[in-house]
Coordinates of C-alpha atoms in Angstrom, one line a residue:
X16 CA -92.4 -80.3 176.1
X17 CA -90.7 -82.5 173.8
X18 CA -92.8 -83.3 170.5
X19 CA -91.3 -85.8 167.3
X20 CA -92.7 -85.2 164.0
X21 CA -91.5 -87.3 160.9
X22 CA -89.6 -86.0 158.0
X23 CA -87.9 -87.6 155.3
X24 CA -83.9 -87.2 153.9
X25 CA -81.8 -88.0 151.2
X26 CA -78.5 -90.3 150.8
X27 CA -78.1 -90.3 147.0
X28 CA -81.0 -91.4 145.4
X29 CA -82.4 -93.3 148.6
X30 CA -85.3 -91.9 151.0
X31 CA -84.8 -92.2 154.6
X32 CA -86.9 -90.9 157.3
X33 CA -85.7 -88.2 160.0
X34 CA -87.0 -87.3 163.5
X35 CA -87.6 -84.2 163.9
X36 CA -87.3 -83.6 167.9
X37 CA -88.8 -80.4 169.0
X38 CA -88.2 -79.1 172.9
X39 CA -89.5 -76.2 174.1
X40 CA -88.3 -75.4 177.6
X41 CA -87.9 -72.7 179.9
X42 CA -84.7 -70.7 179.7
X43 CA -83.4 -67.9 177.7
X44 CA -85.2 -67.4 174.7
X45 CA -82.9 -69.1 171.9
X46 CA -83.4 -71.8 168.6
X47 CA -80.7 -74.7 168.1
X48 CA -80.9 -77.1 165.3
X49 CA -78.2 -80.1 165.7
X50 CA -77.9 -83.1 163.4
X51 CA -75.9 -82.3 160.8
X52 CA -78.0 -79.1 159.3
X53 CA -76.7 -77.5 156.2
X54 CA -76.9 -73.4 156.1
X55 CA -80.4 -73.9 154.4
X56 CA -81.4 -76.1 157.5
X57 CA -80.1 -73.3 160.0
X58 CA -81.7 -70.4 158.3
X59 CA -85.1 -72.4 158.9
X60 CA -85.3 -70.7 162.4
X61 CA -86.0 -67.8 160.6
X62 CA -88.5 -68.9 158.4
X63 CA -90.8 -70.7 160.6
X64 CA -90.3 -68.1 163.4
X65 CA -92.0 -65.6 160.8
X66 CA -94.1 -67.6 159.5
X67 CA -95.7 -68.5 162.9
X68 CA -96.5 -65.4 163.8
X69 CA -97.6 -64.1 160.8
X70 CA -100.3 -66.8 160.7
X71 CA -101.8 -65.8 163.8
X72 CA -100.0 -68.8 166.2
X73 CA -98.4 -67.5 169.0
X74 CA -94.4 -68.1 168.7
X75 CA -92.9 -69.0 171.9
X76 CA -90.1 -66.6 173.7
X77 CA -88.4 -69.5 175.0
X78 CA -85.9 -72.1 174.3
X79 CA -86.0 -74.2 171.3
X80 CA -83.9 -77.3 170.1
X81 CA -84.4 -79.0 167.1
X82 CA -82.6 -82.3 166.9
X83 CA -82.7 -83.9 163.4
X84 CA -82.1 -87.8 164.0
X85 CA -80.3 -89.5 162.9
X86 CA -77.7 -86.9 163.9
X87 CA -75.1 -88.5 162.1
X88 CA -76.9 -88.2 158.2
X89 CA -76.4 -84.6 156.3
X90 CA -79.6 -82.5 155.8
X91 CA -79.6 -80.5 153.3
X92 CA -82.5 -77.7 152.0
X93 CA -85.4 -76.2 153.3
X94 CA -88.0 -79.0 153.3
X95 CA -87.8 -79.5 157.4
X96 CA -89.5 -76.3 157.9
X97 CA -92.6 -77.5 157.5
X98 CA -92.2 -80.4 160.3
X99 CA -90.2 -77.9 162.8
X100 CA -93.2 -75.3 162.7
X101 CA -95.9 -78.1 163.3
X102 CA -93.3 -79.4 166.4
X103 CA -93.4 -76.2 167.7
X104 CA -96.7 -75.5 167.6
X105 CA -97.4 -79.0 169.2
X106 CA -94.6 -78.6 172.0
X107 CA -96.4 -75.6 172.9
X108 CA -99.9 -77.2 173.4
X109 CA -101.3 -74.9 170.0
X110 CA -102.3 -78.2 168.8
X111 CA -102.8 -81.5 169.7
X112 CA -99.5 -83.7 169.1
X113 CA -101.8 -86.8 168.6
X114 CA -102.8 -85.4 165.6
X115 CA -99.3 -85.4 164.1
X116 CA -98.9 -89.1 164.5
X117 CA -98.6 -91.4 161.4
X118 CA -98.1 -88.5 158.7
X119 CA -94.6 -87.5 156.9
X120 CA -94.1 -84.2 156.5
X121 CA -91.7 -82.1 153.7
X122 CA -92.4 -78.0 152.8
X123 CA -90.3 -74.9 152.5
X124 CA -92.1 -72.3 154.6
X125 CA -92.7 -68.9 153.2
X126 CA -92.9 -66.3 155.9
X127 CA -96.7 -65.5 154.9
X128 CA -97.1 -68.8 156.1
X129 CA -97.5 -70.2 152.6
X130 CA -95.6 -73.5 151.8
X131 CA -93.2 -73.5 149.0
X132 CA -92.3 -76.9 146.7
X133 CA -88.7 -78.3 147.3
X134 CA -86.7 -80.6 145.4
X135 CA -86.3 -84.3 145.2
X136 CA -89.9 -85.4 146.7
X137 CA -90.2 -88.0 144.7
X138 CA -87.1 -90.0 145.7
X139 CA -87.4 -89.4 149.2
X140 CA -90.8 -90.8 149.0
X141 CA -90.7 -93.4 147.2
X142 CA -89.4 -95.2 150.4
X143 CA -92.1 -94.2 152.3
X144 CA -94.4 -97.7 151.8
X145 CA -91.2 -99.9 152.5
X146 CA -91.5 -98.6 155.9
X147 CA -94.6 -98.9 156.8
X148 CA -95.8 -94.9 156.2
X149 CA -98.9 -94.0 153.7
X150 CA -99.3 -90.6 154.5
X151 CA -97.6 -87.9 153.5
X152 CA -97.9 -84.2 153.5
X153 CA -96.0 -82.1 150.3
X154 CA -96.6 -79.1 149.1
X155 CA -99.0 -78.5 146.4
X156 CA -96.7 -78.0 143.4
X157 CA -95.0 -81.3 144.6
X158 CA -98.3 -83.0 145.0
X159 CA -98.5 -84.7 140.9
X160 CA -94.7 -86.0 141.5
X161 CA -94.9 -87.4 145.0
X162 CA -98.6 -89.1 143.7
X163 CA -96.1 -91.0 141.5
X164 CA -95.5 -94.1 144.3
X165 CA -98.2 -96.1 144.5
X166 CA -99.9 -97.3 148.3
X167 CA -99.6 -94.0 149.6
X168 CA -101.9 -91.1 150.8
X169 CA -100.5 -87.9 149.7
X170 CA -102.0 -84.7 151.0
X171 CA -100.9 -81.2 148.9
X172 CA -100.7 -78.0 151.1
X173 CA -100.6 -74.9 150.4
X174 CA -100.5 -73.1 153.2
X175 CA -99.7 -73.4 157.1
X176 CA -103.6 -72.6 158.4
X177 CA -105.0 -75.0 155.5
X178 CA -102.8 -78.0 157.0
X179 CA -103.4 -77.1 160.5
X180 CA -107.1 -77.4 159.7
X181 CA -106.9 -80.1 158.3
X182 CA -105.4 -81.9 161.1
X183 CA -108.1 -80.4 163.3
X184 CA -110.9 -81.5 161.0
X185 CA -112.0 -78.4 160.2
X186 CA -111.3 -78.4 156.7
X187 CA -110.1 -82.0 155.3
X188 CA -107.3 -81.7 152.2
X189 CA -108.2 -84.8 149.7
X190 CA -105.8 -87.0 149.0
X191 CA -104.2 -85.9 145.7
X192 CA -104.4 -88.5 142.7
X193 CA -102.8 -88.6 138.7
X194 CA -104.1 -90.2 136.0
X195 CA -100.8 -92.2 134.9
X196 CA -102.7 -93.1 131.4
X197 CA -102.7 -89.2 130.7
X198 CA -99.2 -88.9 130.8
X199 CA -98.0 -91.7 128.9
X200 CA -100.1 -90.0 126.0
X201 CA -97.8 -87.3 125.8
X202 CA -95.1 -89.5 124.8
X203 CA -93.1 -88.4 120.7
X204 CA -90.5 -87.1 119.5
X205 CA -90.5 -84.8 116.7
X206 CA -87.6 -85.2 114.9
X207 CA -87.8 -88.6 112.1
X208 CA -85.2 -90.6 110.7
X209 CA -86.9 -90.2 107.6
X210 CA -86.2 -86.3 107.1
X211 CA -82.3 -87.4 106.7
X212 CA -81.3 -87.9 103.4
X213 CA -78.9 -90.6 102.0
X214 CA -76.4 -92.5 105.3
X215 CA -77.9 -96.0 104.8
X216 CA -75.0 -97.3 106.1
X217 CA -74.7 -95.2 109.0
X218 CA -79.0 -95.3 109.4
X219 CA -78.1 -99.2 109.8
X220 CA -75.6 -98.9 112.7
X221 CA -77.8 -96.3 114.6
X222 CA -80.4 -99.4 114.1
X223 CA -77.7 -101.6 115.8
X224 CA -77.3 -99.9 118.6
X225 CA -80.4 -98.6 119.5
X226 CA -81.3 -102.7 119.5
X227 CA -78.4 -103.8 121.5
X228 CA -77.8 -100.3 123.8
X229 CA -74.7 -100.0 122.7
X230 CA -72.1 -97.1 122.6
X231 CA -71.5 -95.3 118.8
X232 CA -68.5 -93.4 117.9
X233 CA -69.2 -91.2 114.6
X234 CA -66.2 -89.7 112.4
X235 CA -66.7 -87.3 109.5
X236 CA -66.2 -83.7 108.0
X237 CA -68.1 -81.2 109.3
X238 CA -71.9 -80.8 108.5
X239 CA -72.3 -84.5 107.6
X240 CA -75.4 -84.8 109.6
X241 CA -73.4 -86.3 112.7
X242 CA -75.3 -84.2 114.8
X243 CA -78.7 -84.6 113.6
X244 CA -78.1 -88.5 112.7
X245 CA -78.1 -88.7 116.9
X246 CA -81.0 -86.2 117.5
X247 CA -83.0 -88.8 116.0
X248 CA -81.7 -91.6 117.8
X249 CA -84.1 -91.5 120.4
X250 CA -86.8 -91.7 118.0
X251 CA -86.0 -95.4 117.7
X252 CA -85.5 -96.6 120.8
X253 CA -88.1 -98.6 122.6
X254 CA -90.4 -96.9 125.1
X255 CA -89.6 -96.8 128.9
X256 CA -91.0 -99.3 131.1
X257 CA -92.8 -97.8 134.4
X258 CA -89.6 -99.1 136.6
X259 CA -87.4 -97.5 134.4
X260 CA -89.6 -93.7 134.4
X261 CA -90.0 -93.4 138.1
X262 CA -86.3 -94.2 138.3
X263 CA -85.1 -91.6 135.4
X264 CA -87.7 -88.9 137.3
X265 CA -85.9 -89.4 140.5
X266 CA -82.7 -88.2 139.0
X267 CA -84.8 -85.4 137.6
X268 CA -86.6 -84.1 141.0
X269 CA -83.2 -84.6 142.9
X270 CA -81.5 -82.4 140.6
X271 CA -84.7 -80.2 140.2
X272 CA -84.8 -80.3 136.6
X273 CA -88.8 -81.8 136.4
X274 CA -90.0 -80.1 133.1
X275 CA -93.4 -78.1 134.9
X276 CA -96.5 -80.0 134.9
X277 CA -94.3 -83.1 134.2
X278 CA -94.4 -85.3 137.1
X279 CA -92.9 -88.4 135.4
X280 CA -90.5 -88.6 132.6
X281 CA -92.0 -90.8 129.8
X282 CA -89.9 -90.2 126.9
X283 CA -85.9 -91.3 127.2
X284 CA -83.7 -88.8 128.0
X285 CA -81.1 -87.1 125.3
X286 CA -78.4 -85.1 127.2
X287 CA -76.1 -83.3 125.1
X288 CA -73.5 -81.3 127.1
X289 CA -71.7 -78.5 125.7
X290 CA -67.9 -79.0 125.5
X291 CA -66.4 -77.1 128.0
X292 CA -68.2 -79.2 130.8
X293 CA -66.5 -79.8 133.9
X294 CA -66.0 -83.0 135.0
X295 CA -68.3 -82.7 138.3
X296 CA -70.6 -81.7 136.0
X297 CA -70.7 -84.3 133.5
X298 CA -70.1 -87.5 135.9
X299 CA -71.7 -85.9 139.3
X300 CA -70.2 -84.5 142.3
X301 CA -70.4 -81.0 144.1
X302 CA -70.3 -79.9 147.5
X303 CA -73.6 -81.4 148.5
X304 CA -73.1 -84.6 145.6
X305 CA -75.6 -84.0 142.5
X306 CA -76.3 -86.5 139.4
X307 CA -74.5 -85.2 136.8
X308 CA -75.4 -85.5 132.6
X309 CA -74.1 -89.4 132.2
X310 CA -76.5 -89.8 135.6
X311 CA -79.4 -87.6 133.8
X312 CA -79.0 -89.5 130.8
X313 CA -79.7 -92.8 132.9
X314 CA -81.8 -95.1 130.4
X315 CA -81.1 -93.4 127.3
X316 CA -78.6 -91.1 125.2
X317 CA -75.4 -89.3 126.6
X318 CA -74.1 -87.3 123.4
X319 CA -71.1 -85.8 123.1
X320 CA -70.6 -83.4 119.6
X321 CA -67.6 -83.0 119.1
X322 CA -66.2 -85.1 121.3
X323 CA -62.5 -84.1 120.8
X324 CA -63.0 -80.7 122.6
X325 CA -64.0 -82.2 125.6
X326 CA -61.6 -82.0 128.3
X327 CA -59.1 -85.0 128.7
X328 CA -60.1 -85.8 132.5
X329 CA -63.7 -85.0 132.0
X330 CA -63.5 -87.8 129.3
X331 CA -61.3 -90.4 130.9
X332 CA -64.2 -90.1 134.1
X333 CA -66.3 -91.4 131.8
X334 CA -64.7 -95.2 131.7
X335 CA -65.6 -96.3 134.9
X336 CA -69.4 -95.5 134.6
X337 CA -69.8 -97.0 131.0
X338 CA -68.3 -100.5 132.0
X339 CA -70.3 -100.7 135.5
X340 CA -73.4 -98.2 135.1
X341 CA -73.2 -96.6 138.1
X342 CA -71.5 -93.8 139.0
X343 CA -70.1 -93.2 142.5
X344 CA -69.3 -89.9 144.2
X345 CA -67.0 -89.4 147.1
X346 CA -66.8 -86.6 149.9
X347 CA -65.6 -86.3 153.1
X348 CA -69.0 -86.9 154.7
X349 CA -70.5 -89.3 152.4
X350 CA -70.7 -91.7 149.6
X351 CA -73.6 -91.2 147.5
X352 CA -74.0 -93.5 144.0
X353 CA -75.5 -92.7 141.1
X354 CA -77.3 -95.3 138.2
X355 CA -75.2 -94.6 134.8
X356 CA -76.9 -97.0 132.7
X357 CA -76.1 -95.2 129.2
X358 CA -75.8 -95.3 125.3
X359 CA -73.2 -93.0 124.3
X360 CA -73.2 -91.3 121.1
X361 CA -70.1 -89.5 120.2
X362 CA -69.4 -87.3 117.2
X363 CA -66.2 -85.9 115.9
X364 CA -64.6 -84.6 112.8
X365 CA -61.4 -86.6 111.9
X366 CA -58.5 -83.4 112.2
X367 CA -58.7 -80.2 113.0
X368 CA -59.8 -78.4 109.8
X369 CA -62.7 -81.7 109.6
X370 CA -61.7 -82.6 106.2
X371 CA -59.1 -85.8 106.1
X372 CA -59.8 -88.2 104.1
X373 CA -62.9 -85.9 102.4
X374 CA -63.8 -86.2 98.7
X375 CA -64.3 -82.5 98.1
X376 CA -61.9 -80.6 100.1
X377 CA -58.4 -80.9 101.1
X378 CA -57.1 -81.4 104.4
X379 CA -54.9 -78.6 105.3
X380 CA -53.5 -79.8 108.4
X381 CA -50.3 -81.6 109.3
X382 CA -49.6 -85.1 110.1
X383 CA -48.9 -84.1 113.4
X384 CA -51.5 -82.4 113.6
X385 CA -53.9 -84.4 112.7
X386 CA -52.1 -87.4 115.5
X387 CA -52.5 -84.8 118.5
X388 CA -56.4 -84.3 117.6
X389 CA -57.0 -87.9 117.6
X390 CA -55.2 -88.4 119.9
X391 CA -57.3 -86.6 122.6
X392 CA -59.5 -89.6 122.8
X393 CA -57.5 -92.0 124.5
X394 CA -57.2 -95.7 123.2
X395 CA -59.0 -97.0 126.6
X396 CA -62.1 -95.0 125.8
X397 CA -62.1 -95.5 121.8
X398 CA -62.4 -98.8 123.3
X399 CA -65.4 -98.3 124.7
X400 CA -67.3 -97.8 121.4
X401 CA -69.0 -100.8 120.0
X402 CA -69.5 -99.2 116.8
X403 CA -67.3 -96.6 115.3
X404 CA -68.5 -95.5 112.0
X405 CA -67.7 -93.0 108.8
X406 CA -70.5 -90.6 108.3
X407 CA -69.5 -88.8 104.5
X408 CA -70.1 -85.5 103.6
X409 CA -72.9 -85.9 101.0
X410 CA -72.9 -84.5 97.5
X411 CA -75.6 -81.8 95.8
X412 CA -76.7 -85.1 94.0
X413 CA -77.3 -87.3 97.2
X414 CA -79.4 -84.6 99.1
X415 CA -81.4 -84.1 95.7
X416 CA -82.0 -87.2 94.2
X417 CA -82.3 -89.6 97.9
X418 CA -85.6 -90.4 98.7
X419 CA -87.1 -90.2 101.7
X420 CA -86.1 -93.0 104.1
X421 CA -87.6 -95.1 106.5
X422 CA -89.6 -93.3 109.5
X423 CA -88.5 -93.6 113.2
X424 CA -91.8 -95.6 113.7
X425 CA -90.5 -98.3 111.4
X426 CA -87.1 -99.3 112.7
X427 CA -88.5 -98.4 116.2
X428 CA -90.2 -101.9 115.6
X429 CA -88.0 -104.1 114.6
X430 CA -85.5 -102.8 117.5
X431 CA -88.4 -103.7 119.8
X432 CA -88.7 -106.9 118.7
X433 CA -85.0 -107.1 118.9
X434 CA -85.7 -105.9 122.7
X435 CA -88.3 -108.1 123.6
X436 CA -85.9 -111.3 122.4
X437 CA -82.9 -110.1 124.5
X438 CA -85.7 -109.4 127.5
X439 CA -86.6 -113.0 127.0
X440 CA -83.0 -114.1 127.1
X441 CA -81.8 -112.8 130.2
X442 CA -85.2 -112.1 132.1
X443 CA -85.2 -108.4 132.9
X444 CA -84.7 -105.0 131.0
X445 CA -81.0 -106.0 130.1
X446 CA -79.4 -105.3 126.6
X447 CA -76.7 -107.3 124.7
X448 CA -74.2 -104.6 125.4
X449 CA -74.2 -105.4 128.9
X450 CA -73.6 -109.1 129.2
X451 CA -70.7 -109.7 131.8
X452 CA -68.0 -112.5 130.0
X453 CA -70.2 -115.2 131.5
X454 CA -73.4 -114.3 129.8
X455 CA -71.2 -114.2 126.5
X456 CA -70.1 -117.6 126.8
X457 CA -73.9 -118.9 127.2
X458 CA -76.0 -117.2 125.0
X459 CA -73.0 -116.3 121.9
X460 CA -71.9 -119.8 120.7
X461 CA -70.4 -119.4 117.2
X462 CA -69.8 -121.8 115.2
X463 CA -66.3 -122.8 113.5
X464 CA -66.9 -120.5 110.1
X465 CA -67.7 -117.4 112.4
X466 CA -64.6 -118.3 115.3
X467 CA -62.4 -118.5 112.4
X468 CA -63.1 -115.3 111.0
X469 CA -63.4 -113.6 114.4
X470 CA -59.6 -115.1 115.1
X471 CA -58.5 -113.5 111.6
X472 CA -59.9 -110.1 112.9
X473 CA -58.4 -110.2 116.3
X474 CA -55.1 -110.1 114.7
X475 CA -55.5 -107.9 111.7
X476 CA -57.3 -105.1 114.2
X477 CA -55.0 -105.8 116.8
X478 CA -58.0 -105.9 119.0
X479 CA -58.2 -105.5 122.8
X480 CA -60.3 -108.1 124.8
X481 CA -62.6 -106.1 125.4
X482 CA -62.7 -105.2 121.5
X483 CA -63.1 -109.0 121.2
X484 CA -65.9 -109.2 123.5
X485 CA -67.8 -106.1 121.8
X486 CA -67.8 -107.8 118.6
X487 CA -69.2 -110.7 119.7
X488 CA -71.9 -108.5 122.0
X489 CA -72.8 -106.7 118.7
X490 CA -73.1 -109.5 116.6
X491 CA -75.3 -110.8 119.0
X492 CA -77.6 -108.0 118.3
X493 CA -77.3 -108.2 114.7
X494 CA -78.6 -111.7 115.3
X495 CA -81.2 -110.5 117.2
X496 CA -82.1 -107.9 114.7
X497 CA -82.7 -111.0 111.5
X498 CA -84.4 -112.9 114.2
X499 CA -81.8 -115.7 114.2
X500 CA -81.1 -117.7 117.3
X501 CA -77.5 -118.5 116.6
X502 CA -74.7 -116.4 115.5
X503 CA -73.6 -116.7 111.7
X504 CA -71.0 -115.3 110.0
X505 CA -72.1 -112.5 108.2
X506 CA -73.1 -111.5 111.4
X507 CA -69.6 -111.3 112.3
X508 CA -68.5 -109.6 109.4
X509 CA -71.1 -107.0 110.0
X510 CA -69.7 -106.7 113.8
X511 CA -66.3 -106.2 112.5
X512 CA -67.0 -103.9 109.5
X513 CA -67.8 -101.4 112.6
X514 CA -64.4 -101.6 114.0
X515 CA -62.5 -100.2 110.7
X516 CA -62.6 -96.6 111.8
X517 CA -59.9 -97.4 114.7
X518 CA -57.5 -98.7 112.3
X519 CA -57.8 -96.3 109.6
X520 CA -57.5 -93.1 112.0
X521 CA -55.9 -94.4 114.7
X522 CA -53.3 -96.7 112.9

């Protein structure tokens, strides 16, 4: 008897749903599973074979084939057990098929019978109310993540005999809800701009960025604050927007990194890699294709510390991704493609020892030196960085006499505002750092004062178009920032001010 039960699979960070064809027929007694299974997938015969029996159903001693359609799509993982067991069981008159009809079913089944969470329920059913499902059976530790998508039913189970009887009627699973208020309450960061002392300057271009989502280089000798400059960088950024949380938890559930009893990410994400990250790691890949960091750090901060140690290819895989935010991973079998819409904060010291051009302490390393460290960022991707800026090594008398600065919560506000004006400009969640050419032409008119000093730049920087284009992008946001509708020219000047570091390391 043939039975179909409904399942749901993964091709990147899209849901689709499978058939799950069971036939039980007379011959010798034998379990196929065709349609592309992965190893987890085959050892499912296993699993639900145990698990049958030790439930007190009666497992069949005849032939079984599994077909997983569409047969030309990868599976991957264990969460088919659940819908094979329940075919079976149907195919062999144990229960009535009708009752199977208009659920979707995901579960790893332990051989007690128990069912176990899996990864990456939430993306797979999210598509569920595009195509016409609403109910949907996951296990209980799944059930707060997959209650995420709205206009569906979801049913946790924790066991085999509880779902069965619930399909019987015996004993009816409520559908599983979340209060969504509840965890946007959760949402701070710790760390404050205020506890750093001193780095006005370099406080100001964080300020910058976090307003226009652009991508900041910072150079200076070691213990500076680099490092804890960015930790607080998130601090100022403008909350998510629901879109852009149930998209960021995706990423998270796929790559089974949910923090637990965190079914939605509400604060954005701050991924700092250590440097001896593979590339595959940092920009996504692997046998069966994973998000990598610049994926994980999808609507917030990819940081880099010390930046220069990073391995060259690892690095140069980054271009792509930062000028089109996506992030695309090919294998023999498939395509999948990742969103990479990023800020990236980069630190480094400027030569080996970290002390060139320091007021304190002398460099002791050669000129040569010193141009084979720098140059292990390559001119294309120093290109990439809107704002490249000096962060000093500060005296005894600047950490004891600074006061306390302003608090995250204060320039958080006026780079929402500076937000909510560029969400007014182009009518979605889009920041001044990623207007295409045409966008720059319409909404950055400058005026004959500003062009002129742009023009002087261009040649005195000996700047790339792109360079050209980023200057105009971040003076935009400076704009945005004094709440003026047209570019001036100390908006310019500002823009360009940010540029210096290129020239003075880099020559």
């Amino acid at each position: 008897m043939l039975t179909i039960v409904r399942s749901l699979a993964l091709n990147g960070l899209d849901g689709c749903i499978v058939q799950v064809e069971v036939d039980v027929s007379s011959g010798l007694p034998g379990f196929d599973i065709v349609g592309l299974p992965d190893v987890a997938v085959r050892e499912a015969k296993d699993r639900v074979r145990a698990a049958i029996k030790n439930v007190g159903y009666e497992y069949p001693p005849r032939r079984i084939t599994v077909n997983l359609a569409p047969a030309d799509l990868k599976k991957e993982g264990p969460v088919y057990d659940l819908a094979i067991s329940l075919g079976i069981l149907a195919s062999t008159e144990q229960i009535d098929p009708v009752l199977l009809q208009g659920y979707v079913f995901l579960g790893e089944l332990s051989l007690d019978g128990s069912i176990r969470g899996v990864n990456g329920v939430l993306p797979r059913v999210a598509m569920l109310p595009s195509g016409g499902y609403h109910r949907v059976v996951v296990p209980a530790e799944n059930a707060d993540e997959a209650a995420m998508v709205q206009n569906i039913e979801v049913y946790p189970a924790r066991s085999l005999v509880q779902l069965i009887d619930h399909l019987k009627g015996e004993e009816q699973i409520p559908p599983h809800f979340v209060n969504t208020e509840e965890l946007w309450k959760e949402n701070g960061y710790k760390a404050d701009m205020s506890e750093v002392r001193g780095h006005l300057a370099v406080k100001r271009a964080l300020e910058v960025a976090a307003a226009g989502g652009h991508n900041v280089l910072m150079l200076g000798s070691p213990g500076s604050g680099k490092t804890m400059l960015a930790r607080r960088l998130p601090g100022i950024l403008p909350s998510l927007a629901p879109a852009e949380a149930l998209e960021i938890t995706k990423l998270y559930s796929l790559a089974g990194l949910l923090p637990p009893g965190r079914p939605l990410i509400t604060e954005r994400p701050f991924r700092a890699p250590h440097h001896n990250v593979s590339t595959s790691a940092l920009v996504g890949g692997g046998k069966y294709p994973r998000p990598g960091e610049i994926s994980l750090a999808h609507r917030g901060i990819l940081f880099l510390d010390e930046v220069a140690e990073f391995r060259r290819d690892a690095l140069e895989a980054l271009r792509q991704p930062l000028e089109d935010g996506i992030i695309t991973v090919s294998r023999v079998h498939s395509s999948v493609t990742y969103p990479a819409g990023i800020m990236l904060v980069a630190s480094m010291n400027p030569c080996p020892c970290g002390f060139l051009g320091d007021q304190e302490k002398e460099c002791s390393c050669t000129p040569l030196q010193v141009q084979r460290y720098l140059n292990r960022l390559s001119g294309p991707l120093l290109d990439r960085f809107d704002l490249q800026v000096d962060v000093p090594r500060l005296s005894f008398n600047d950490l004891e006499n600074s006061a306390h600065g302003e608090s995250s919560e204060a320039i958080r506000l006026r780079v929402k505002q500076a937000r909510a004006v560029q969400i007014e400009r182009f009518g979605t969640e889009m920041t001044n750092s990623e207007m295409a050419p045409a966008q720059i032409t319409k909404y950055c008119p400058l005026n004959q004062e500003a062009l002129q000093l742009l023009r002087s730049a261009f040649d005195r920087l000996d700047l790339s178009a792109r360079g050209y284009n980023k200057i105009i992008k971040v003076s935009r946001t400076i704009a945005d920032l004094a709440g003026e509708k047209e570019i001036k020219v100390e908006h310019i000047a500002e823009a360009i001010q940010y540029r210096g570091m290129e020239r003075k390391y880099w020559g």
